[in-house]
Amino acid sequence: MSVLAEYDVIVVGGGAAGMMAAGTCAARGRRTALLEKNRQLGRKVRITGKGRCNVTNRCSVEEAVAACPRGGKFLYGAFSAFPPEAAMRFFEDLGVPLKTERGRRVFPQSDNAHDIADALARFAMGNGAALVQEPAVRVLVENGCVQGVETPGGQYRAQAVILACGGASYPGTGSNGDGYRLAAQAGHTIVEPGPSLVPLVARGEDCPKLMGLSLRNCGVKVTQAGKKKPVYQDFGELLFTHFGLSGPTVLSASAHMHPMEPGKYTVHLDLKPALDEGKLDARLLRELEAHKNKIFANSLDELLPQKLIPVVIARSGIPGETRCHSVTAAQRRGLLSVLKDFSVEIEGFRPINEAIVTRGGVSLKEIDPRTMESKLVKGLYFAGEMMDADAYTGGFNLQIAFATGKLAGEHA
């Protein structure tokens, strides 16, 4: 097959990690090609955070590591070399003013993800990287060393190749798992990919009845059948959907629910996390007394969102037509239990194409964390989501992409 061009470094994948890697290589004077099969760079970046792009999280390196359920220790060096504060400085230097919101989540002031994607493209192209709009079909390896990349049109030769092809979530943006195939062809082990940061499918009819209801302050705890210790616990926003549960706390919880099996996990919601059981019981007594001549079904308006009231009443076992002054102490305890432990059995995950990120990917055991270089093939590097490392919501996954892309670019 004919050789189309020769470069020092070829970066495969024009997403967050790939553009960071290509710009870093080109800025160091390396002849760099960025291979991207899409017509537009950064397609996934442009839709992330509902189009607002949660760039990073204003936190310490240690906190960023702790936010990674898989790969945190591996990422410590990359995060130390390019911490969140450096990522923020990077974008502001590129002319994108940032702001910090609740949970220390960092966004562009414009609330426009295109500003972040365009800044990354300027960084890569402005430093001299050449854009090659072709897909890679094979990494060329001879005698344990990278020689370049093969495309449908021919070969591009290079002394180093950085694979930054993304995972398998949002396949419409180009992240369809191609990178795993390229890495496997080069001899790498692929930890089975699966969805992470993904909505949960629930059993029963309660969630569909509550569809569209968003709770801003909700305690979330996940338990696993047969185990006493919760697998996840947090507090924050949650959304009921026609299929089950979504929202930031649920997405982060999903990262801990592996392997998924129907009925294996239960999500326990504390609908009144600001009140302990004693204070909530006192509040219930006051509400029942204040509405003592009303029927129970009409007494909870000040306690719960309207949509939630019928479901809570049904779960409490208290007949809705009961007069408040007739509610017994035992019935009140039942209501208290529902409010402090609204349990939802989980049937499974939504499909991987609805996941924010992919868990699994290239085994970290085969990558040098100091350089992102393959331990198996000299001159082959990895960056971003295609590695078996992922994090919670809050800007941490893009921080992984930026930090590993920069580290791979510096060493390639």
XYZ file of C-alpha atoms in Angstrom:
412
model
C 0.000 0.000 0.000
C 1.290 3.439 -0.919
C 2.730 5.836 1.667
C 0.703 9.049 1.508
C 2.767 11.189 3.900
C 5.305 11.040 6.707
C 4.996 12.719 10.116
C 6.705 12.633 13.481
C 3.440 11.974 15.341
C -0.007 10.839 14.252
C -2.922 11.403 16.631
C -6.014 9.300 15.915
C -9.213 10.967 17.125
C -10.199 14.632 17.077
C -11.971 14.785 20.419
C -10.911 16.483 23.648
C -7.916 14.223 24.294
C -6.863 14.047 20.665
C -6.917 17.784 20.027
C -4.996 18.398 23.255
C -2.412 15.787 22.254
C -2.055 17.089 18.691
C -1.708 20.712 19.786
C 0.876 19.768 22.399
C 2.975 17.809 19.872
C 2.748 20.509 17.222
C 3.645 23.256 19.720
C 6.891 21.386 20.367
C 7.806 21.512 16.705
C 6.840 17.951 15.837
C 5.314 17.308 12.441
C 1.876 16.236 13.608
C -1.161 14.827 11.829
C -4.586 14.651 13.459
C -6.722 11.889 11.945
C -10.457 12.491 12.387
C -13.133 10.677 10.398
C -15.838 13.273 11.174
C -16.174 16.476 9.192
C -16.093 18.469 12.441
C -13.598 18.291 15.293
C -14.812 17.765 18.853
C -18.327 16.558 18.081
C -18.789 14.951 21.493
C -17.333 17.996 23.281
C -19.930 20.130 21.514
C -22.860 18.253 23.081
C -21.409 17.510 26.504
C -23.069 19.002 29.563
C -26.309 19.471 27.589
C -24.422 21.759 25.250
C -22.836 23.810 28.050
C -19.646 21.708 28.546
C -18.566 21.074 32.131
C -14.879 21.690 31.374
C -13.319 20.549 34.638
C -13.797 20.742 38.392
C -12.141 23.406 40.552
C -10.578 20.912 42.948
C -7.221 19.548 44.080
C -5.323 16.728 42.384
C -6.180 14.448 45.300
C -9.883 15.243 44.972
C -9.762 14.602 41.224
C -8.117 11.226 41.845
C -10.774 10.376 44.460
C -13.484 11.169 41.895
C -12.282 8.304 39.679
C -13.810 4.947 40.684
C -11.487 3.279 38.174
C -7.970 4.407 37.345
C -7.513 7.135 39.960
C -4.091 5.946 41.106
C -2.985 5.495 37.492
C -4.038 9.077 36.681
C -2.251 10.721 39.618
C 0.822 11.628 37.547
C -1.208 13.058 34.650
C -3.389 15.089 37.027
C -0.314 16.371 38.862
C 1.319 17.491 35.614
C -1.865 19.171 34.340
C -4.232 19.781 37.291
C -7.688 21.365 37.030
C -6.296 24.855 37.700
C -3.935 24.416 34.720
C -6.846 23.297 32.532
C -8.769 26.425 33.526
C -5.774 28.633 32.755
C -5.342 26.854 29.407
C -8.831 27.751 28.186
C -8.798 31.279 29.537
C -5.483 31.855 27.753
C -7.228 30.680 24.587
C -9.852 33.403 25.083
C -12.609 31.390 26.772
C -13.661 32.990 30.095
C -14.849 30.430 32.640
C -17.161 30.369 35.647
C -17.577 28.016 38.604
C -20.980 26.729 39.628
C -22.400 24.478 42.338
C -20.249 21.455 43.080
C -17.208 23.427 41.822
C -18.175 22.551 38.253
C -16.445 24.787 35.720
C -18.249 25.992 32.576
C -17.546 28.573 29.864
C -19.194 31.865 30.796
C -21.056 31.698 27.502
C -22.681 28.353 28.467
C -21.734 27.267 24.960
C -19.791 24.016 24.499
C -18.779 25.097 20.982
C -16.459 27.680 22.557
C -14.476 24.897 24.249
C -14.365 22.687 21.143
C -13.366 25.614 18.935
C -10.613 26.624 21.380
C -9.172 23.103 21.297
C -9.314 23.095 17.490
C -7.501 26.461 17.407
C -4.874 25.065 19.759
C -4.247 22.036 17.540
C -4.477 23.652 14.120
C -2.967 26.958 15.196
C 0.171 25.204 16.373
C 0.552 23.545 12.993
C -1.105 20.132 13.246
C -2.336 18.871 9.874
C -5.936 17.638 9.766
C -6.397 14.362 7.865
C -10.083 13.497 7.535
C -9.801 9.753 7.184
C -10.516 6.849 9.546
C -7.645 4.697 10.801
C -8.101 1.020 9.984
C -4.863 -0.310 11.482
C -1.872 0.774 13.544
C 1.307 -0.251 11.731
C 3.714 -2.130 14.002
C 7.032 -3.750 13.063
C 9.367 -5.490 15.494
C 7.493 -4.081 18.490
C 7.697 -0.474 17.263
C 5.052 1.806 15.775
C 5.533 2.675 12.109
C 2.381 4.676 11.449
C -1.287 4.242 10.608
C -3.131 2.672 7.707
C -6.262 4.315 6.299
C -8.547 3.205 3.442
C -6.550 5.499 1.138
C -3.061 4.397 2.116
C -0.443 4.616 4.841
C 0.705 7.539 6.944
C 4.106 6.887 8.452
C 5.223 8.205 11.850
C 7.603 7.463 14.715
C 4.800 7.810 17.268
C 1.042 7.237 17.255
C -1.396 8.467 19.899
C -4.746 6.681 20.020
C -7.415 9.016 21.411
C -10.477 7.493 19.788
C -12.940 7.818 22.666
C -15.121 5.074 24.096
C -18.372 3.530 22.905
C -20.880 6.040 24.289
C -22.551 8.594 21.995
C -21.645 6.549 18.862
C -23.262 9.218 16.677
C -20.324 11.492 17.484
C -17.836 8.919 16.205
C -17.052 7.210 19.522
C -18.153 3.797 18.335
C -15.431 1.577 19.813
C -13.048 1.711 16.819
C -10.168 2.547 19.151
C -10.562 -0.737 21.004
C -10.171 -2.637 17.736
C -7.032 -0.677 16.824
C -5.518 -1.268 20.275
C -6.382 -4.969 20.200
C -4.778 -5.341 16.747
C -1.616 -3.873 18.267
C -1.690 -6.573 20.963
C -3.421 -4.777 23.830
C -5.930 -6.270 26.257
C -9.361 -4.649 26.206
C -11.300 -4.675 29.464
C -14.881 -5.277 28.334
C -16.506 -1.898 27.684
C -19.794 -1.049 29.354
C -21.870 2.006 30.241
C -20.839 4.311 33.069
C -22.552 7.512 34.168
C -25.740 6.077 32.742
C -29.412 6.335 33.776
C -30.984 3.407 35.624
C -33.983 1.313 34.606
C -36.272 0.699 37.601
C -38.782 -2.011 38.416
C -42.401 -1.177 39.147
C -44.746 1.616 38.138
C -43.798 4.356 40.600
C -41.045 5.996 38.528
C -43.227 6.322 35.395
C -45.909 7.949 37.599
C -43.282 10.465 38.754
C -41.832 11.071 35.278
C -40.405 14.574 34.934
C -40.173 15.232 38.671
C -36.780 16.641 39.626
C -35.568 16.656 43.236
C -32.772 19.134 43.927
C -31.887 17.958 47.421
C -32.183 14.214 47.759
C -30.151 11.647 49.661
C -29.130 8.729 47.444
C -27.810 5.416 48.725
C -27.247 2.260 46.698
C -27.208 -1.166 48.312
C -26.325 -4.535 46.846
C -28.270 -7.680 47.644
C -26.522 -9.720 50.327
C -24.188 -6.928 51.432
C -24.623 -4.578 54.393
C -22.275 -1.788 53.354
C -23.696 0.636 50.739
C -21.870 0.598 47.418
C -22.510 4.325 46.956
C -23.905 7.234 48.952
C -24.351 10.902 48.044
C -26.675 13.898 48.137
C -27.912 16.096 45.326
C -30.075 16.253 42.218
C -32.210 13.386 40.927
C -34.724 13.002 38.104
C -37.564 10.500 37.733
C -38.092 9.318 34.146
C -40.486 7.057 32.235
C -37.972 4.217 32.610
C -36.536 4.875 36.072
C -33.966 7.278 37.479
C -31.493 9.816 36.125
C -29.758 13.007 37.260
C -26.209 13.711 38.506
C -26.322 11.587 41.681
C -27.793 8.614 39.839
C -25.254 8.871 37.014
C -22.378 8.875 39.510
C -23.970 5.965 41.401
C -24.060 3.913 38.182
C -20.254 3.906 38.068
C -20.316 1.649 41.152
C -23.035 -0.752 40.027
C -20.982 -3.379 38.242
C -21.602 -6.034 37.235
C -25.239 -5.127 36.710
C -27.887 -7.813 37.152
C -31.667 -7.393 37.480
C -32.603 -6.966 41.135
C -29.007 -6.902 42.364
C -29.084 -3.215 43.363
C -31.604 -1.029 45.164
C -31.540 2.766 45.245
C -32.734 4.232 48.558
C -33.901 7.849 48.416
C -34.026 10.068 51.466
C -36.694 12.578 50.475
C -36.010 14.740 53.544
C -32.230 14.536 54.084
C -32.088 17.810 56.049
C -34.188 16.287 58.853
C -33.183 13.302 60.955
C -35.927 10.861 61.923
C -36.690 12.625 65.217
C -37.044 16.060 63.626
C -39.031 14.690 60.700
C -41.393 12.871 63.068
C -41.951 16.135 64.961
C -42.639 17.867 61.628
C -45.184 15.186 60.694
C -46.916 15.611 64.046
C -47.172 19.354 63.462
C -48.543 18.890 59.939
C -51.129 16.357 61.068
C -52.193 18.601 63.941
C -52.411 21.677 61.708
C -54.620 19.768 59.277
C -56.359 17.549 61.817
C -59.798 17.854 60.223
C -58.562 17.369 56.654
C -58.304 14.025 54.938
C -54.743 12.686 54.895
C -54.473 12.878 51.084
C -54.821 16.679 51.273
C -52.368 17.279 54.126
C -48.931 16.870 52.556
C -48.787 19.864 50.195
C -46.235 21.728 52.314
C -44.087 18.632 52.775
C -43.772 17.152 49.286
C -44.027 18.083 45.595
C -47.590 17.529 44.349
C -46.594 14.733 41.966
C -44.947 12.753 44.751
C -47.864 12.840 47.202
C -50.074 10.046 45.725
C -47.106 7.672 45.418
C -45.920 8.346 48.986
C -49.463 7.902 50.321
C -49.812 4.579 48.506
C -46.483 3.371 49.876
C -47.322 4.496 53.418
C -50.369 2.260 53.528
C -52.472 5.023 55.082
C -55.868 5.281 53.327
C -56.013 8.692 51.659
C -59.479 9.441 53.035
C -58.322 8.979 56.662
C -58.774 12.157 58.736
C -55.443 13.489 59.958
C -56.536 13.322 63.605
C -57.147 9.588 63.110
C -53.652 8.741 61.810
C -52.114 6.384 64.371
C -48.550 6.452 65.694
C -47.830 3.218 63.798
C -49.141 4.726 60.554
C -47.056 7.841 61.119
C -43.938 5.670 61.560
C -44.780 3.961 58.268
C -44.981 7.341 56.541
C -41.705 8.387 58.158
C -40.060 5.226 56.835
C -41.220 5.951 53.285
C -39.921 9.522 53.407
C -36.512 8.503 54.746
C -36.171 5.356 52.625
C -38.057 5.577 49.341
C -36.622 2.436 47.753
C -36.377 1.742 44.016
C -35.313 -1.692 42.749
C -33.066 -1.517 39.705
C -33.598 -3.686 36.666
C -30.543 -2.549 34.699
C -28.738 0.219 32.842
C -30.018 2.184 29.888
C -28.131 1.334 26.652
C -24.462 2.290 26.310
C -25.342 4.858 23.632
C -27.105 6.827 26.402
C -24.094 6.680 28.748
C -21.996 9.795 29.265
C -18.784 7.776 29.341
C -17.610 4.223 28.824
C -16.127 2.053 31.532
C -13.557 -0.492 30.389
C -11.168 -0.103 27.497
C -7.411 -0.544 27.114
C -5.993 -2.215 30.218
C -4.064 0.242 32.379
C -1.599 -2.516 33.242
C -0.264 -2.172 29.697
C 0.219 1.619 29.767
C 3.013 3.575 31.487
C 1.240 6.165 33.719
C 4.276 8.481 33.553
C 4.096 8.894 29.779
C 0.867 7.223 28.520
C 3.085 5.028 26.301
C 2.242 1.412 25.653
C 4.350 -1.100 27.559
C 3.944 -3.489 24.633
C 4.608 -1.347 21.553
C 7.290 1.339 21.478
C 5.984 4.672 20.202
C 2.291 3.853 20.768
C 0.455 6.127 23.236
C -3.062 6.361 24.604
C -5.211 9.234 25.836
C -8.723 9.828 27.063
C -11.796 7.663 27.337
C -10.539 4.633 25.429
C -8.449 3.676 28.467
C -9.995 1.755 31.378
C -10.354 4.858 33.568
C -13.438 6.922 34.264
C -14.816 9.372 36.802
C -17.977 10.788 38.297
C -19.943 13.651 36.783
C -18.681 17.138 37.553
C -16.052 17.795 34.873
C -13.703 15.018 35.921
C -13.918 12.965 32.715
C -12.904 15.901 30.529
C -10.089 16.571 33.003
C -8.907 12.992 32.327
C -8.998 13.704 28.583
C -7.043 16.957 28.865
C -4.426 15.656 31.310
C -3.731 12.374 29.513
C -3.819 14.042 26.094
C -1.260 16.602 27.190
C 0.989 13.990 28.822
C 0.859 11.712 25.775
C 1.564 14.669 23.501
C 4.579 15.782 25.520
C 6.173 12.336 25.456
C 5.241 11.388 21.885
